[in-house]
Amino acid sequence: MCGRTCLTLSPDDVCRACQYSGGSGGAKKKVQPTWRSEYNLGKTYNPSYNIAPTDVSPVLVSEAHFEEEGDSGKQVLVPMMWGIVPFWHKGEHNTHGLTTNNCRLENLMNSKLYKRSFMNGQRCVIVCEGFYEWKTTQKAKSSERDVFFIYRPQVDGVKIEDKSTWKPEEVDLLKMAGIYDVWTNESGDTLYSYTVITFQSNKTLSWMHDRMPAILDSQEKIADWLDYKRISPEDALKLLKPTDSITWHQVSRLVNNSRNKSEECNNPIKRETKSPIKSKMMQSWLQKSGKTKPTRDEEDAESPVEAKKPKLEVTDEEAGSSGPSE
């Protein structure tokens, strides 16, 4: 599942971070997507360390959706609300009563809510620095579960949680496949909204959660997913495979509350390890003196906890929630 994301870049910087290979011929150059913000009933994108459903964030779509002569291979960035409002909904945009922030891939082609948008080519790519996930395999209250920030591996020297270590054109943003819809109110104003596609987790994340978003881990996959004129719906579905090209670190439970937007949300925290013997020098002295022999637990305590991946059985958990508390 995916219930919270992080994107702290300004619109101009998001465009810089989303450069792609464009043009024709053998020598394709890097181009920036253009930014379109004339929709969404006055709702605007606000950079945030804790983006939740009903917030607005930028997504990539094909230019051909907005221009009659638009190039379906050209990409544009459009701020959209997270959580699809169906085109057929009557009344205010926030009264449909549906949970639409995630769309299960397994149900996509049978869904009255999503199939129409997908078959119409309304495919999008949600961009973010990373997303948050709660360890639902952990037997604890939802508010007490460990929380992790998941993101793309970065080049040496770049720390995703420390913006002073990178420039927008250097960071590798995480990009997730989604679907969008267009809703029009009684006054004729439009609202663009999206959902994130999810499927069963692979071994990389199944220890944490049994669902994961459909991450597009190459520029080629992103281009193919967006280019609805060149790539058929059937071929587009084949692009959606679990990826191993992600990493993570544990973060504070501050992110549990969607009103917490501070930079502390995605900062790594260290797990505390209590060891009866703090110093290897002291341990060596005690062994030589015959006073004690370290137990297996004490030996394990000398190894960094962060280097060990927990091995836990996955328990049943309902996917699609947006975090412990709002």
Short mmCIF file of C-alpha atoms in Angstrom, two decimals:
data_model
loop_
_atom_site.label_atom_id
_atom_site.label_comp_id
_atom_site.label_asym_id
_atom_site.label_seq_id
_atom_site.Cartn_x
_atom_site.Cartn_y
_atom_site.Cartn_z
CA MET A 1 0.00 0.00 0.00
CA CYS A 2 0.97 3.65 0.02
CA GLY A 3 -0.57 6.06 2.49
CA ARG A 4 1.94 8.90 2.88
CA THR A 5 4.63 10.40 0.67
CA CYS A 6 7.29 13.10 0.92
CA LEU A 7 8.06 15.76 -1.67
CA THR A 8 9.73 18.96 -0.51
CA LEU A 9 10.73 20.51 -3.85
CA SER A 10 9.27 23.64 -5.37
CA PRO A 11 7.47 23.33 -8.74
CA ASP A 12 10.55 24.56 -10.63
CA ASP A 13 12.77 22.09 -8.80
CA VAL A 14 10.36 19.21 -9.38
CA CYS A 15 10.60 19.96 -13.11
CA ARG A 16 14.41 19.91 -12.88
CA ALA A 17 14.33 16.61 -10.98
CA CYS A 18 12.02 15.02 -13.58
CA GLN A 19 14.18 15.63 -16.66
CA TYR A 20 13.88 12.89 -19.27
CA SER A 21 15.34 12.01 -22.65
CA GLY A 22 13.32 13.76 -25.34
CA GLY A 23 13.48 14.71 -28.98
CA SER A 24 14.07 12.44 -31.93
CA GLY A 25 17.03 10.85 -33.59
CA GLY A 26 20.06 9.20 -32.07
CA ALA A 27 21.20 12.16 -29.97
CA LYS A 28 18.29 12.65 -27.57
CA LYS A 29 18.74 15.48 -25.13
CA LYS A 30 17.47 15.98 -21.60
CA VAL A 31 14.27 18.02 -21.43
CA GLN A 32 12.19 19.21 -18.50
CA PRO A 33 8.46 18.57 -18.27
CA THR A 34 6.33 21.70 -18.23
CA TRP A 35 4.18 22.58 -15.21
CA ARG A 36 0.40 23.01 -15.55
CA SER A 37 -1.59 24.27 -12.58
CA GLU A 38 -4.85 25.63 -13.93
CA TYR A 39 -7.07 22.99 -12.33
CA ASN A 40 -8.14 21.63 -8.92
CA LEU A 41 -10.72 24.13 -7.67
CA GLY A 42 -8.11 26.42 -6.22
CA LYS A 43 -6.27 23.60 -4.45
CA THR A 44 -2.50 23.99 -4.76
CA TYR A 45 0.59 21.88 -4.26
CA ASN A 46 2.49 22.63 -1.07
CA PRO A 47 5.90 20.96 -0.65
CA SER A 48 5.73 18.72 2.40
CA TYR A 49 7.56 16.06 4.37
CA ASN A 50 4.22 14.33 5.05
CA ILE A 51 1.79 14.29 2.12
CA ALA A 52 -1.48 12.49 2.88
CA PRO A 53 -4.59 11.57 0.86
CA THR A 54 -6.64 14.67 -0.13
CA ASP A 55 -3.40 16.70 -0.34
CA VAL A 56 -2.28 17.89 -3.77
CA SER A 57 0.99 16.69 -5.28
CA PRO A 58 2.47 16.76 -8.81
CA VAL A 59 2.14 13.80 -11.16
CA LEU A 60 3.56 13.19 -14.62
CA VAL A 61 1.14 12.69 -17.54
CA SER A 62 1.31 12.76 -21.31
CA GLU A 63 1.01 16.16 -22.96
CA ALA A 64 -1.49 14.66 -25.41
CA HIS A 65 -4.17 14.72 -22.70
CA PHE A 66 -4.10 18.52 -22.72
CA GLU A 67 -3.23 19.54 -26.28
CA GLU A 68 -5.09 18.50 -29.43
CA GLU A 69 -1.82 18.27 -31.31
CA GLY A 70 0.14 17.23 -28.24
CA ASP A 71 2.91 14.67 -28.40
CA SER A 72 1.96 11.58 -26.39
CA GLY A 73 5.65 11.03 -25.66
CA LYS A 74 6.08 14.49 -24.15
CA GLN A 75 5.64 14.72 -20.38
CA VAL A 76 3.96 17.42 -18.30
CA LEU A 77 3.59 17.83 -14.53
CA VAL A 78 0.11 18.46 -13.18
CA PRO A 79 -0.75 19.02 -9.49
CA MET A 80 -3.56 16.59 -8.63
CA MET A 81 -5.41 15.64 -5.46
CA TRP A 82 -4.52 12.28 -3.96
CA GLY A 83 -7.62 10.07 -3.93
CA ILE A 84 -9.69 9.77 -7.09
CA VAL A 85 -13.02 11.55 -7.27
CA PRO A 86 -15.04 9.53 -9.83
CA PHE A 87 -16.18 11.50 -12.86
CA TRP A 88 -19.78 10.35 -12.24
CA HIS A 89 -19.94 11.60 -8.64
CA LYS A 90 -22.71 14.10 -7.85
CA GLY A 91 -22.39 16.65 -5.07
CA GLU A 92 -19.27 18.09 -3.44
CA HIS A 93 -15.96 16.50 -4.37
CA ASN A 94 -15.33 15.26 -0.82
CA THR A 95 -18.68 13.54 -0.22
CA HIS A 96 -18.38 10.35 -2.31
CA GLY A 97 -17.45 8.26 0.75
CA LEU A 98 -14.99 6.02 -1.11
CA THR A 99 -11.40 5.13 -0.21
CA THR A 100 -9.57 5.76 -3.47
CA ASN A 101 -5.97 6.60 -2.54
CA ASN A 102 -4.82 3.10 -3.62
CA CYS A 103 -5.97 0.83 -6.46
CA ARG A 104 -5.25 -2.91 -6.29
CA LEU A 105 -3.73 -4.11 -9.55
CA GLU A 106 -5.48 -7.47 -9.18
CA ASN A 107 -8.90 -5.75 -9.32
CA LEU A 108 -8.10 -3.04 -11.87
CA MET A 109 -9.68 -4.61 -14.95
CA ASN A 110 -12.86 -5.53 -13.05
CA SER A 111 -13.25 -2.20 -11.29
CA LYS A 112 -16.14 0.11 -12.18
CA LEU A 113 -14.19 2.85 -10.44
CA TYR A 114 -10.83 2.55 -12.23
CA LYS A 115 -11.19 0.52 -15.44
CA ARG A 116 -12.69 3.35 -17.51
CA SER A 117 -9.86 5.74 -16.66
CA PHE A 118 -7.24 3.10 -17.37
CA MET A 119 -8.74 2.09 -20.72
CA ASN A 120 -8.97 5.78 -21.68
CA GLY A 121 -5.22 6.07 -21.27
CA GLN A 122 -5.43 8.21 -18.13
CA ARG A 123 -2.18 6.81 -16.77
CA CYS A 124 0.05 8.93 -14.56
CA VAL A 125 3.27 8.74 -12.56
CA ILE A 126 3.34 10.02 -8.98
CA VAL A 127 6.70 11.58 -8.10
CA CYS A 128 8.10 11.83 -4.59
CA GLU A 129 11.31 11.69 -2.62
CA GLY A 130 9.93 8.58 -0.94
CA PHE A 131 6.93 7.10 0.82
CA TYR A 132 6.25 5.99 4.40
CA GLU A 133 5.23 2.50 5.39
CA TRP A 134 4.10 1.03 8.69
CA LYS A 135 5.31 -2.39 9.74
CA THR A 136 1.98 -4.17 9.68
CA THR A 137 3.67 -7.53 10.25
CA GLN A 138 4.45 -6.22 13.73
CA LYS A 139 1.99 -7.34 16.40
CA ALA A 140 1.30 -3.97 17.95
CA LYS A 141 -1.32 -1.23 17.98
CA SER A 142 -1.32 0.73 14.75
CA SER A 143 -0.11 3.84 16.58
CA GLU A 144 2.84 1.91 18.04
CA ARG A 145 4.12 0.21 14.88
CA ASP A 146 7.55 0.98 13.51
CA VAL A 147 7.52 3.38 10.57
CA PHE A 148 9.97 3.37 7.65
CA PHE A 149 10.82 5.83 4.88
CA ILE A 150 11.29 4.03 1.55
CA TYR A 151 13.13 5.61 -1.37
CA ARG A 152 15.41 5.00 -4.35
CA PRO A 153 19.13 4.28 -3.77
CA GLN A 154 21.09 7.48 -4.37
CA VAL A 155 24.56 8.17 -5.74
CA ASP A 156 27.44 8.45 -3.29
CA GLY A 157 27.23 11.54 -1.13
CA VAL A 158 23.50 12.08 -1.56
CA LYS A 159 21.36 11.58 1.54
CA ILE A 160 17.71 11.72 0.59
CA GLU A 161 16.72 13.11 4.00
CA ASP A 162 19.35 15.87 3.88
CA LYS A 163 18.67 18.34 1.05
CA SER A 164 21.99 20.09 1.66
CA THR A 165 23.69 17.03 0.10
CA TRP A 166 21.99 17.23 -3.30
CA LYS A 167 20.59 19.41 -6.06
CA PRO A 168 17.22 18.68 -7.72
CA GLU A 169 18.81 17.45 -10.94
CA GLU A 170 20.99 15.01 -8.96
CA VAL A 171 18.37 13.29 -6.81
CA ASP A 172 16.70 10.09 -8.01
CA LEU A 173 13.04 10.62 -7.18
CA LEU A 174 10.82 7.63 -6.58
CA LYS A 175 8.10 7.26 -9.22
CA MET A 176 4.92 5.22 -8.83
CA ALA A 177 2.40 4.15 -11.45
CA GLY A 178 -1.09 5.55 -11.04
CA ILE A 179 -4.38 6.37 -12.73
CA TYR A 180 -6.17 9.72 -12.71
CA ASP A 181 -9.70 10.92 -13.30
CA VAL A 182 -11.29 14.30 -14.06
CA TRP A 183 -14.33 15.44 -12.09
CA THR A 184 -16.43 18.49 -12.94
CA ASN A 185 -18.66 20.31 -10.47
CA GLU A 186 -21.99 21.99 -11.21
CA SER A 187 -20.20 25.25 -12.02
CA GLY A 188 -18.08 23.57 -14.68
CA ASP A 189 -14.83 23.70 -12.69
CA THR A 190 -12.58 20.65 -12.90
CA LEU A 191 -10.67 18.65 -10.33
CA TYR A 192 -7.87 16.27 -11.31
CA SER A 193 -7.27 13.44 -8.85
CA TYR A 194 -5.21 10.25 -8.81
CA THR A 195 -4.76 6.85 -7.19
CA VAL A 196 -1.58 4.82 -6.63
CA ILE A 197 -1.54 1.28 -8.06
CA THR A 198 -0.45 -1.41 -5.58
CA PHE A 199 0.20 -5.15 -5.66
CA GLN A 200 1.55 -7.98 -3.52
CA SER A 201 4.95 -7.21 -1.99
CA ASN A 202 8.02 -9.09 -3.07
CA LYS A 203 10.63 -10.45 -0.64
CA THR A 204 12.26 -7.02 -0.45
CA LEU A 205 9.34 -5.53 1.49
CA SER A 206 7.12 -8.44 2.58
CA TRP A 207 8.74 -8.46 6.03
CA MET A 208 7.29 -4.98 6.50
CA HIS A 209 3.96 -5.03 4.65
CA ASP A 210 2.15 -7.41 2.31
CA ARG A 211 1.39 -4.66 -0.24
CA MET A 212 3.66 -2.24 -2.09
CA PRO A 213 3.15 0.47 -4.73
CA ALA A 214 3.93 -0.22 -8.38
CA ILE A 215 7.29 1.53 -8.67
CA LEU A 216 8.61 2.35 -12.16
CA ASP A 217 12.37 1.96 -11.75
CA SER A 218 13.63 3.14 -15.17
CA GLN A 219 13.11 6.05 -17.55
CA GLU A 220 12.01 3.58 -20.24
CA LYS A 221 9.20 2.19 -18.07
CA ILE A 222 8.07 5.69 -17.14
CA ALA A 223 7.96 6.75 -20.79
CA ASP A 224 6.06 3.62 -21.81
CA TRP A 225 3.55 3.90 -18.98
CA LEU A 226 2.73 7.51 -19.89
CA ASP A 227 2.64 7.10 -23.68
CA TYR A 228 -0.90 5.74 -23.99
CA LYS A 229 -0.99 6.17 -27.78
CA ARG A 230 2.09 4.04 -28.38
CA ILE A 231 1.69 1.51 -25.55
CA SER A 232 -1.62 -0.38 -25.30
CA PRO A 233 -3.36 -0.99 -21.96
CA GLU A 234 -2.41 -4.67 -22.14
CA ASP A 235 1.27 -3.88 -22.68
CA ALA A 236 1.19 -1.16 -20.02
CA LEU A 237 0.11 -3.70 -17.41
CA LYS A 238 3.16 -5.81 -18.21
CA LEU A 239 5.37 -2.94 -17.03
CA LEU A 240 4.12 -3.25 -13.46
CA LYS A 241 6.47 -5.59 -11.60
CA PRO A 242 7.81 -5.49 -8.02
CA THR A 243 11.21 -3.82 -7.82
CA ASP A 244 14.27 -4.47 -5.66
CA SER A 245 15.72 -1.05 -6.44
CA ILE A 246 14.63 0.57 -3.19
CA THR A 247 16.10 1.15 0.24
CA TRP A 248 14.76 2.45 3.55
CA HIS A 249 15.42 3.65 7.06
CA GLN A 250 13.29 3.79 10.19
CA VAL A 251 11.74 7.15 11.10
CA SER A 252 9.90 8.72 14.02
CA ARG A 253 6.21 8.10 14.63
CA LEU A 254 5.70 11.83 14.18
CA VAL A 255 4.57 10.94 10.68
CA ASN A 256 1.58 9.06 12.17
CA ASN A 257 -0.27 12.36 12.37
CA SER A 258 -0.76 13.89 8.92
CA ARG A 259 -0.70 17.37 10.48
CA ASN A 260 2.97 16.89 11.33
CA LYS A 261 4.82 18.28 8.31
CA SER A 262 8.27 19.02 9.76
CA GLU A 263 11.59 17.86 8.31
CA GLU A 264 11.93 15.47 11.24
CA CYS A 265 9.38 13.18 9.54
CA ASN A 266 11.88 11.53 7.19
CA ASN A 267 14.99 11.72 9.38
CA PRO A 268 16.45 8.31 10.28
CA ILE A 269 16.32 7.17 13.87
CA LYS A 270 18.51 4.54 15.49
CA ARG A 271 17.16 1.64 17.47
CA GLU A 272 18.50 1.42 20.98
CA THR A 273 20.55 -1.67 21.81
CA LYS A 274 21.24 -2.50 25.42
CA SER A 275 24.26 -4.69 26.03
CA PRO A 276 25.51 -5.83 29.45
CA ILE A 277 29.08 -5.36 28.17
CA LYS A 278 29.57 -1.97 26.51
CA SER A 279 33.25 -2.22 25.60
CA LYS A 280 35.03 -4.86 23.54
CA MET A 281 38.19 -4.03 25.51
CA MET A 282 36.37 -4.75 28.77
CA GLN A 283 34.93 -7.95 27.30
CA SER A 284 38.42 -9.10 26.27
CA TRP A 285 39.81 -8.36 29.76
CA LEU A 286 37.01 -10.32 31.41
CA GLN A 287 37.58 -13.30 29.11
CA LYS A 288 41.32 -13.36 29.86
CA SER A 289 40.72 -13.12 33.58
CA GLY A 290 38.27 -16.00 33.38
CA LYS A 291 35.57 -13.94 35.05
CA THR A 292 32.98 -14.38 32.33
CA LYS A 293 32.35 -15.63 28.83
CA PRO A 294 30.12 -13.59 26.57
CA THR A 295 26.75 -15.12 25.85
CA ARG A 296 25.37 -15.40 22.33
CA ASP A 297 23.05 -12.46 23.07
CA GLU A 298 26.02 -10.33 24.11
CA GLU A 299 27.90 -11.22 20.96
CA ASP A 300 24.91 -10.25 18.86
CA ALA A 301 24.63 -6.98 20.73
CA GLU A 302 28.07 -5.98 19.42
CA SER A 303 26.76 -6.13 15.82
CA PRO A 304 24.87 -3.14 14.43
CA VAL A 305 21.16 -3.78 14.66
CA GLU A 306 20.61 -1.84 11.45
CA ALA A 307 22.61 -4.41 9.49
CA LYS A 308 20.16 -7.20 10.35
CA LYS A 309 16.90 -7.60 8.49
CA PRO A 310 14.13 -8.90 10.72
CA LYS A 311 12.70 -12.27 9.77
CA LEU A 312 9.04 -12.18 10.67
CA GLU A 313 6.06 -14.06 9.37
CA VAL A 314 3.55 -11.91 7.53
CA THR A 315 0.24 -11.61 9.30
CA ASP A 316 -3.05 -10.74 7.67
CA GLU A 317 -3.53 -6.99 7.44
CA GLU A 318 -6.00 -4.97 5.48
CA ALA A 319 -4.22 -3.03 2.76
CA GLY A 320 -5.21 0.45 1.72
CA SER A 321 -5.18 2.33 5.02
CA SER A 322 -3.43 5.68 5.06
CA GLY A 323 -1.55 5.33 8.30
CA PRO A 324 -2.31 4.96 12.00
CA SER A 325 -3.96 8.31 12.54
CA GLU A 326 -4.99 11.39 10.75
#
